[in-house]
mmCIF file with all atom_site columns, C-alpha atoms in Angstrom:
data_model
loop_
_atom_site.group_PDB
_atom_site.id
_atom_site.type_symbol
_atom_site.label_atom_id
_atom_site.label_alt_id
_atom_site.label_comp_id
_atom_site.label_asym_id
_atom_site.label_entity_id
_atom_site.label_seq_id
_atom_site.pdbx_PDB_ins_code
_atom_site.Cartn_x
_atom_site.Cartn_y
_atom_site.Cartn_z
_atom_site.occupancy
_atom_site.B_iso_or_equiv
_atom_site.pdbx_formal_charge
_atom_site.auth_seq_id
_atom_site.auth_comp_id
_atom_site.auth_asym_id
_atom_site.auth_atom_id
_atom_site.pdbx_PDB_model_num
ATOM 1   C CA . MET D 1 1   ? 159.493 123.063 151.755 1.00 60.00 ? 30  MET D CA 1
ATOM 2   C CA . TYR D 1 2   ? 158.786 126.766 151.337 1.00 75.00 ? 31  TYR D CA 1
ATOM 3   C CA . TYR D 1 3   ? 155.494 128.212 152.567 1.00 84.00 ? 32  TYR D CA 1
ATOM 4   C CA . LYS D 1 4   ? 153.946 131.596 151.775 1.00 83.00 ? 33  LYS D CA 1
ATOM 5   C CA . SER D 1 5   ? 152.609 133.313 154.845 1.00 86.00 ? 34  SER D CA 1
ATOM 6   C CA . THR D 1 6   ? 150.393 136.303 155.454 1.00 86.00 ? 35  THR D CA 1
ATOM 7   C CA . SER D 1 7   ? 148.809 137.615 158.640 1.00 88.00 ? 36  SER D CA 1
ATOM 8   C CA . ARG D 1 8   ? 145.862 135.226 158.147 1.00 88.00 ? 37  ARG D CA 1
ATOM 9   C CA . SER D 1 9   ? 147.197 132.172 156.344 1.00 90.00 ? 38  SER D CA 1
ATOM 10  C CA . VAL D 1 10  ? 150.108 129.905 155.566 1.00 92.00 ? 39  VAL D CA 1
ATOM 11  C CA . SER D 1 11  ? 149.975 128.188 152.187 1.00 91.00 ? 40  SER D CA 1
ATOM 12  C CA . ASP D 1 12  ? 151.876 126.244 149.574 1.00 90.00 ? 41  ASP D CA 1
ATOM 13  C CA . LEU D 1 13  ? 149.837 126.718 146.388 1.00 93.00 ? 42  LEU D CA 1
ATOM 14  C CA . LYS D 1 14  ? 151.325 126.029 142.995 1.00 91.00 ? 43  LYS D CA 1
ATOM 15  C CA . ALA D 1 15  ? 149.806 125.888 139.526 1.00 93.00 ? 44  ALA D CA 1
ATOM 16  C CA . HIS D 1 16  ? 150.823 124.803 136.049 1.00 92.00 ? 45  HIS D CA 1
ATOM 17  C CA . LEU D 1 17  ? 149.489 127.078 133.314 1.00 96.00 ? 46  LEU D CA 1
ATOM 18  C CA . VAL D 1 18  ? 149.621 126.360 129.579 1.00 96.00 ? 47  VAL D CA 1
ATOM 19  C CA . LEU D 1 19  ? 148.838 129.046 127.002 1.00 97.00 ? 48  LEU D CA 1
ATOM 20  C CA . VAL D 1 20  ? 148.384 127.989 123.377 1.00 97.00 ? 49  VAL D CA 1
ATOM 21  C CA . THR D 1 21  ? 148.916 130.251 120.379 1.00 96.00 ? 50  THR D CA 1
ATOM 22  C CA . LYS D 1 22  ? 145.897 131.153 118.276 1.00 94.00 ? 51  LYS D CA 1
ATOM 23  C CA . TYR D 1 23  ? 145.165 128.544 115.607 1.00 92.00 ? 52  TYR D CA 1
ATOM 24  C CA . ARG D 1 24  ? 148.061 126.603 117.151 1.00 94.00 ? 53  ARG D CA 1
ATOM 25  C CA . ARG D 1 25  ? 150.354 128.546 114.835 1.00 93.00 ? 54  ARG D CA 1
ATOM 26  C CA . ARG D 1 26  ? 154.062 127.994 115.441 1.00 94.00 ? 55  ARG D CA 1
ATOM 27  C CA . VAL D 1 27  ? 154.900 131.635 116.100 1.00 94.00 ? 56  VAL D CA 1
ATOM 28  C CA . ILE D 1 28  ? 157.099 131.380 119.194 1.00 94.00 ? 57  ILE D CA 1
ATOM 29  C CA . ASN D 1 29  ? 160.737 131.565 118.177 1.00 95.00 ? 58  ASN D CA 1
ATOM 30  C CA . GLU D 1 30  ? 163.770 131.957 120.435 1.00 94.00 ? 59  GLU D CA 1
ATOM 31  C CA . GLN D 1 31  ? 163.522 135.763 120.649 1.00 96.00 ? 60  GLN D CA 1
ATOM 32  C CA . ILE D 1 32  ? 159.774 135.756 121.341 1.00 96.00 ? 61  ILE D CA 1
ATOM 33  C CA . LEU D 1 33  ? 160.260 133.081 124.013 1.00 95.00 ? 62  LEU D CA 1
ATOM 34  C CA . GLU D 1 34  ? 162.913 135.241 125.700 1.00 96.00 ? 63  GLU D CA 1
ATOM 35  C CA . ASP D 1 35  ? 160.533 138.208 125.586 1.00 98.00 ? 64  ASP D CA 1
ATOM 36  C CA . LEU D 1 36  ? 157.660 136.111 126.967 1.00 97.00 ? 65  LEU D CA 1
ATOM 37  C CA . ILE D 1 37  ? 159.805 134.874 129.859 1.00 96.00 ? 66  ILE D CA 1
ATOM 38  C CA . SER D 1 38  ? 160.820 138.439 130.701 1.00 98.00 ? 67  SER D CA 1
ATOM 39  C CA . ILE D 1 39  ? 157.244 139.747 130.472 1.00 98.00 ? 68  ILE D CA 1
ATOM 40  C CA . VAL D 1 40  ? 155.900 136.870 132.597 1.00 98.00 ? 69  VAL D CA 1
ATOM 41  C CA . ASN D 1 41  ? 158.532 137.465 135.291 1.00 98.00 ? 70  ASN D CA 1
ATOM 42  C CA . ASN D 1 42  ? 157.830 141.214 135.396 1.00 98.00 ? 71  ASN D CA 1
ATOM 43  C CA . LEU D 1 43  ? 154.071 140.741 135.529 1.00 98.00 ? 72  LEU D CA 1
ATOM 44  C CA . ALA D 1 44  ? 154.338 138.026 138.178 1.00 98.00 ? 73  ALA D CA 1
ATOM 45  C CA . SER D 1 45  ? 156.230 140.332 140.515 1.00 97.00 ? 74  SER D CA 1
ATOM 46  C CA . LYS D 1 46  ? 153.406 142.886 140.245 1.00 97.00 ? 75  LYS D CA 1
ATOM 47  C CA . TRP D 1 47  ? 150.867 140.194 141.204 1.00 97.00 ? 76  TRP D CA 1
ATOM 48  C CA . GLY D 1 48  ? 152.979 138.758 144.049 1.00 94.00 ? 77  GLY D CA 1
ATOM 49  C CA . VAL D 1 49  ? 153.370 135.495 142.140 1.00 95.00 ? 78  VAL D CA 1
ATOM 50  C CA . GLU D 1 50  ? 156.497 133.352 142.453 1.00 94.00 ? 79  GLU D CA 1
ATOM 51  C CA . ILE D 1 51  ? 157.601 132.038 139.064 1.00 94.00 ? 80  ILE D CA 1
ATOM 52  C CA . ILE D 1 52  ? 159.147 128.599 139.432 1.00 90.00 ? 81  ILE D CA 1
ATOM 53  C CA . GLU D 1 53  ? 159.697 127.824 135.745 1.00 92.00 ? 82  GLU D CA 1
ATOM 54  C CA . VAL D 1 54  ? 158.720 129.238 132.359 1.00 94.00 ? 83  VAL D CA 1
ATOM 55  C CA . ASN D 1 55  ? 159.404 127.528 129.053 1.00 94.00 ? 84  ASN D CA 1
ATOM 56  C CA . GLY D 1 56  ? 157.687 126.884 125.793 1.00 93.00 ? 85  GLY D CA 1
ATOM 57  C CA . GLU D 1 57  ? 157.648 125.423 122.340 1.00 93.00 ? 86  GLU D CA 1
ATOM 58  C CA . SER D 1 58  ? 156.733 127.016 119.043 1.00 92.00 ? 87  SER D CA 1
ATOM 59  C CA . ASP D 1 59  ? 152.971 126.855 119.707 1.00 94.00 ? 88  ASP D CA 1
ATOM 60  C CA . HIS D 1 60  ? 152.535 126.977 123.489 1.00 94.00 ? 89  HIS D CA 1
ATOM 61  C CA . LEU D 1 61  ? 153.961 128.343 126.739 1.00 95.00 ? 90  LEU D CA 1
ATOM 62  C CA . HIS D 1 62  ? 154.248 126.563 130.119 1.00 95.00 ? 91  HIS D CA 1
ATOM 63  C CA . ILE D 1 63  ? 154.322 128.559 133.358 1.00 95.00 ? 92  ILE D CA 1
ATOM 64  C CA . LEU D 1 64  ? 154.776 126.914 136.756 1.00 92.00 ? 93  LEU D CA 1
ATOM 65  C CA . PHE D 1 65  ? 154.130 129.337 139.609 1.00 92.00 ? 94  PHE D CA 1
ATOM 66  C CA . GLY D 1 66  ? 153.325 129.705 143.298 1.00 92.00 ? 95  GLY D CA 1
ATOM 67  C CA . TYR D 1 67  ? 150.589 132.034 144.505 1.00 94.00 ? 96  TYR D CA 1
ATOM 68  C CA . TYR D 1 68  ? 148.684 133.263 147.562 1.00 93.00 ? 97  TYR D CA 1
ATOM 69  C CA . PRO D 1 69  ? 145.201 131.891 148.353 1.00 93.00 ? 98  PRO D CA 1
ATOM 70  C CA . GLN D 1 70  ? 143.486 135.270 147.976 1.00 92.00 ? 99  GLN D CA 1
ATOM 71  C CA . MET D 1 71  ? 144.682 135.680 144.385 1.00 94.00 ? 100 MET D CA 1
ATOM 72  C CA . GLN D 1 72  ? 142.038 135.291 141.686 1.00 97.00 ? 101 GLN D CA 1
ATOM 73  C CA . LEU D 1 73  ? 143.683 132.964 139.198 1.00 97.00 ? 102 LEU D CA 1
ATOM 74  C CA . SER D 1 74  ? 141.338 133.810 136.316 1.00 97.00 ? 103 SER D CA 1
ATOM 75  C CA . LYS D 1 75  ? 142.132 137.525 136.596 1.00 98.00 ? 104 LYS D CA 1
ATOM 76  C CA . PHE D 1 76  ? 145.862 136.817 136.735 1.00 98.00 ? 105 PHE D CA 1
ATOM 77  C CA . VAL D 1 77  ? 145.686 134.550 133.673 1.00 98.00 ? 106 VAL D CA 1
ATOM 78  C CA . ASN D 1 78  ? 143.581 137.031 131.695 1.00 98.00 ? 107 ASN D CA 1
ATOM 79  C CA . ASN D 1 79  ? 145.961 139.863 132.559 1.00 98.00 ? 108 ASN D CA 1
ATOM 80  C CA . LEU D 1 80  ? 148.934 137.683 131.646 1.00 98.00 ? 109 LEU D CA 1
ATOM 81  C CA . LYS D 1 81  ? 147.422 136.768 128.271 1.00 98.00 ? 110 LYS D CA 1
ATOM 82  C CA . THR D 1 82  ? 146.497 140.380 127.484 1.00 97.00 ? 111 THR D CA 1
ATOM 83  C CA . VAL D 1 83  ? 149.833 141.913 128.433 1.00 98.00 ? 112 VAL D CA 1
ATOM 84  C CA . THR D 1 84  ? 152.006 139.250 126.791 1.00 98.00 ? 113 THR D CA 1
ATOM 85  C CA . SER D 1 85  ? 149.962 139.410 123.590 1.00 97.00 ? 114 SER D CA 1
ATOM 86  C CA . ARG D 1 86  ? 150.100 143.206 123.444 1.00 97.00 ? 115 ARG D CA 1
ATOM 87  C CA . LEU D 1 87  ? 153.842 143.478 124.148 1.00 98.00 ? 116 LEU D CA 1
ATOM 88  C CA . VAL D 1 88  ? 154.875 140.634 121.851 1.00 97.00 ? 117 VAL D CA 1
ATOM 89  C CA . ASN D 1 89  ? 152.774 142.192 119.074 1.00 95.00 ? 118 ASN D CA 1
ATOM 90  C CA . LYS D 1 90  ? 154.348 145.574 119.738 1.00 95.00 ? 119 LYS D CA 1
ATOM 91  C CA . ASN D 1 91  ? 157.895 144.178 119.473 1.00 96.00 ? 120 ASN D CA 1
ATOM 92  C CA . HIS D 1 92  ? 157.376 141.593 116.710 1.00 95.00 ? 121 HIS D CA 1
ATOM 93  C CA . ALA D 1 93  ? 154.455 142.902 114.625 1.00 93.00 ? 122 ALA D CA 1
ATOM 94  C CA . GLU D 1 94  ? 155.914 142.223 111.175 1.00 92.00 ? 123 GLU D CA 1
ATOM 95  C CA . TYR D 1 95  ? 157.013 138.701 112.068 1.00 93.00 ? 124 TYR D CA 1
ATOM 96  C CA . LEU D 1 96  ? 153.633 137.819 113.610 1.00 92.00 ? 125 LEU D CA 1
ATOM 97  C CA . LYS D 1 97  ? 151.707 139.116 110.580 1.00 91.00 ? 126 LYS D CA 1
ATOM 98  C CA . THR D 1 98  ? 153.192 136.273 108.517 1.00 90.00 ? 127 THR D CA 1
ATOM 99  C CA . PHE D 1 99  ? 151.501 133.771 110.862 1.00 88.00 ? 128 PHE D CA 1
ATOM 100 C CA . LEU D 1 100 ? 148.419 135.544 112.169 1.00 85.00 ? 129 LEU D CA 1
ATOM 101 C CA . GLY D 1 101 ? 147.656 138.042 109.430 1.00 83.00 ? 130 GLY D CA 1
ATOM 102 C CA . TYR D 1 102 ? 146.235 141.266 110.813 1.00 80.00 ? 131 TYR D CA 1
ATOM 103 C CA . ASP D 1 103 ? 144.706 139.472 113.805 1.00 80.00 ? 132 ASP D CA 1
ATOM 104 C CA . SER D 1 104 ? 146.872 140.732 116.654 1.00 81.00 ? 133 SER D CA 1
ATOM 105 C CA . VAL D 1 105 ? 145.696 138.140 119.190 1.00 91.00 ? 134 VAL D CA 1
ATOM 106 C CA . LEU D 1 106 ? 148.565 135.842 120.194 1.00 96.00 ? 135 LEU D CA 1
ATOM 107 C CA . TRP D 1 107 ? 146.705 133.310 122.377 1.00 97.00 ? 136 TRP D CA 1
ATOM 108 C CA . THR D 1 108 ? 143.584 131.195 122.017 1.00 97.00 ? 137 THR D CA 1
ATOM 109 C CA . SER D 1 109 ? 140.633 132.282 124.134 1.00 96.00 ? 138 SER D CA 1
ATOM 110 C CA . SER D 1 110 ? 141.085 129.253 126.407 1.00 97.00 ? 139 SER D CA 1
ATOM 111 C CA . TYR D 1 111 ? 143.908 128.015 128.631 1.00 98.00 ? 140 TYR D CA 1
ATOM 112 C CA . PHE D 1 112 ? 144.867 125.004 130.749 1.00 96.00 ? 141 PHE D CA 1
ATOM 113 C CA . ILE D 1 113 ? 145.611 125.340 134.454 1.00 97.00 ? 142 ILE D CA 1
ATOM 114 C CA . ALA D 1 114 ? 146.114 122.650 137.079 1.00 92.00 ? 143 ALA D CA 1
ATOM 115 C CA . SER D 1 115 ? 147.056 122.799 140.720 1.00 93.00 ? 144 SER D CA 1
ATOM 116 C CA . CYS D 1 116 ? 150.181 120.889 141.628 1.00 88.00 ? 145 CYS D CA 1
ATOM 117 C CA . GLY D 1 117 ? 152.115 120.087 144.741 1.00 79.00 ? 146 GLY D CA 1
ATOM 118 C CA . GLY D 1 118 ? 155.122 118.352 146.154 1.00 75.00 ? 147 GLY D CA 1
ATOM 119 C CA . ILE D 1 119 ? 153.462 114.960 146.488 1.00 74.00 ? 148 ILE D CA 1
ATOM 120 C CA . THR D 1 120 ? 151.121 112.797 144.473 1.00 77.00 ? 149 THR D CA 1
ATOM 121 C CA . VAL D 1 121 ? 147.390 112.630 145.131 1.00 69.00 ? 150 VAL D CA 1
ATOM 122 C CA . GLU D 1 122 ? 147.786 108.994 146.170 1.00 78.00 ? 151 GLU D CA 1
ATOM 123 C CA . LYS D 1 123 ? 150.365 109.917 148.845 1.00 81.00 ? 152 LYS D CA 1
ATOM 124 C CA . LEU D 1 124 ? 148.097 112.703 150.101 1.00 67.00 ? 153 LEU D CA 1
ATOM 125 C CA . LYS D 1 125 ? 145.151 110.307 150.199 1.00 78.00 ? 154 LYS D CA 1
ATOM 126 C CA . GLN D 1 126 ? 147.222 107.841 152.247 1.00 83.00 ? 155 GLN D CA 1
ATOM 127 C CA . TYR D 1 127 ? 148.210 110.635 154.632 1.00 75.00 ? 156 TYR D CA 1
ATOM 128 C CA . VAL D 1 128 ? 144.588 111.719 155.128 1.00 71.00 ? 157 VAL D CA 1
ATOM 129 C CA . GLU D 1 129 ? 143.465 108.103 155.602 1.00 78.00 ? 158 GLU D CA 1
ATOM 130 C CA . SER D 1 130 ? 146.160 107.564 158.238 1.00 81.00 ? 159 SER D CA 1
ATOM 131 C CA . GLN D 1 131 ? 144.899 110.423 160.418 1.00 70.00 ? 160 GLN D CA 1
ATOM 132 C CA . ASN D 1 132 ? 143.164 109.529 163.661 1.00 65.00 ? 161 ASN D CA 1
ATOM 133 C CA . SER D 1 133 ? 139.466 110.280 163.608 1.00 51.00 ? 162 SER D CA 1
ATOM 134 C CA . PRO D 1 134 ? 138.084 112.135 166.672 1.00 57.00 ? 163 PRO D CA 1
ATOM 135 C CA . SER D 1 135 ? 136.576 108.941 168.079 1.00 53.00 ? 164 SER D CA 1
ATOM 136 C CA . GLU D 1 136 ? 139.982 107.213 168.071 1.00 49.00 ? 165 GLU D CA 1
ATOM 137 C CA . THR D 1 137 ? 141.727 109.741 170.328 1.00 45.00 ? 166 THR D CA 1
#
């Protein structure tokens, strides 16, 4: 297991992020997906985020990543949505107009994010339950 460490903490935080295209339009083709993966990887390195996996379908993008505890996830996600939308529009404007018209926004205003880890919640619950309480020591 790989842990991220700083001078004040050691952590293993991972999240699964899903971004959905506006109006759920099927705008992500192979070239746009390649561009999105490249943009996500470049942006993640600037934020100190470890990308574990990025993939998508025609109407949504999945990003699995590791991050430090002091990172503000909402700011990262908003920056990610803004930058990917702007750069994809810059490189594929004519193609996107056929799906989105003159609305240059690629993503919906919402997103899905969930924390995830190496074990299930049930296993973690069993581990916590098996710990000795202070009165038992």
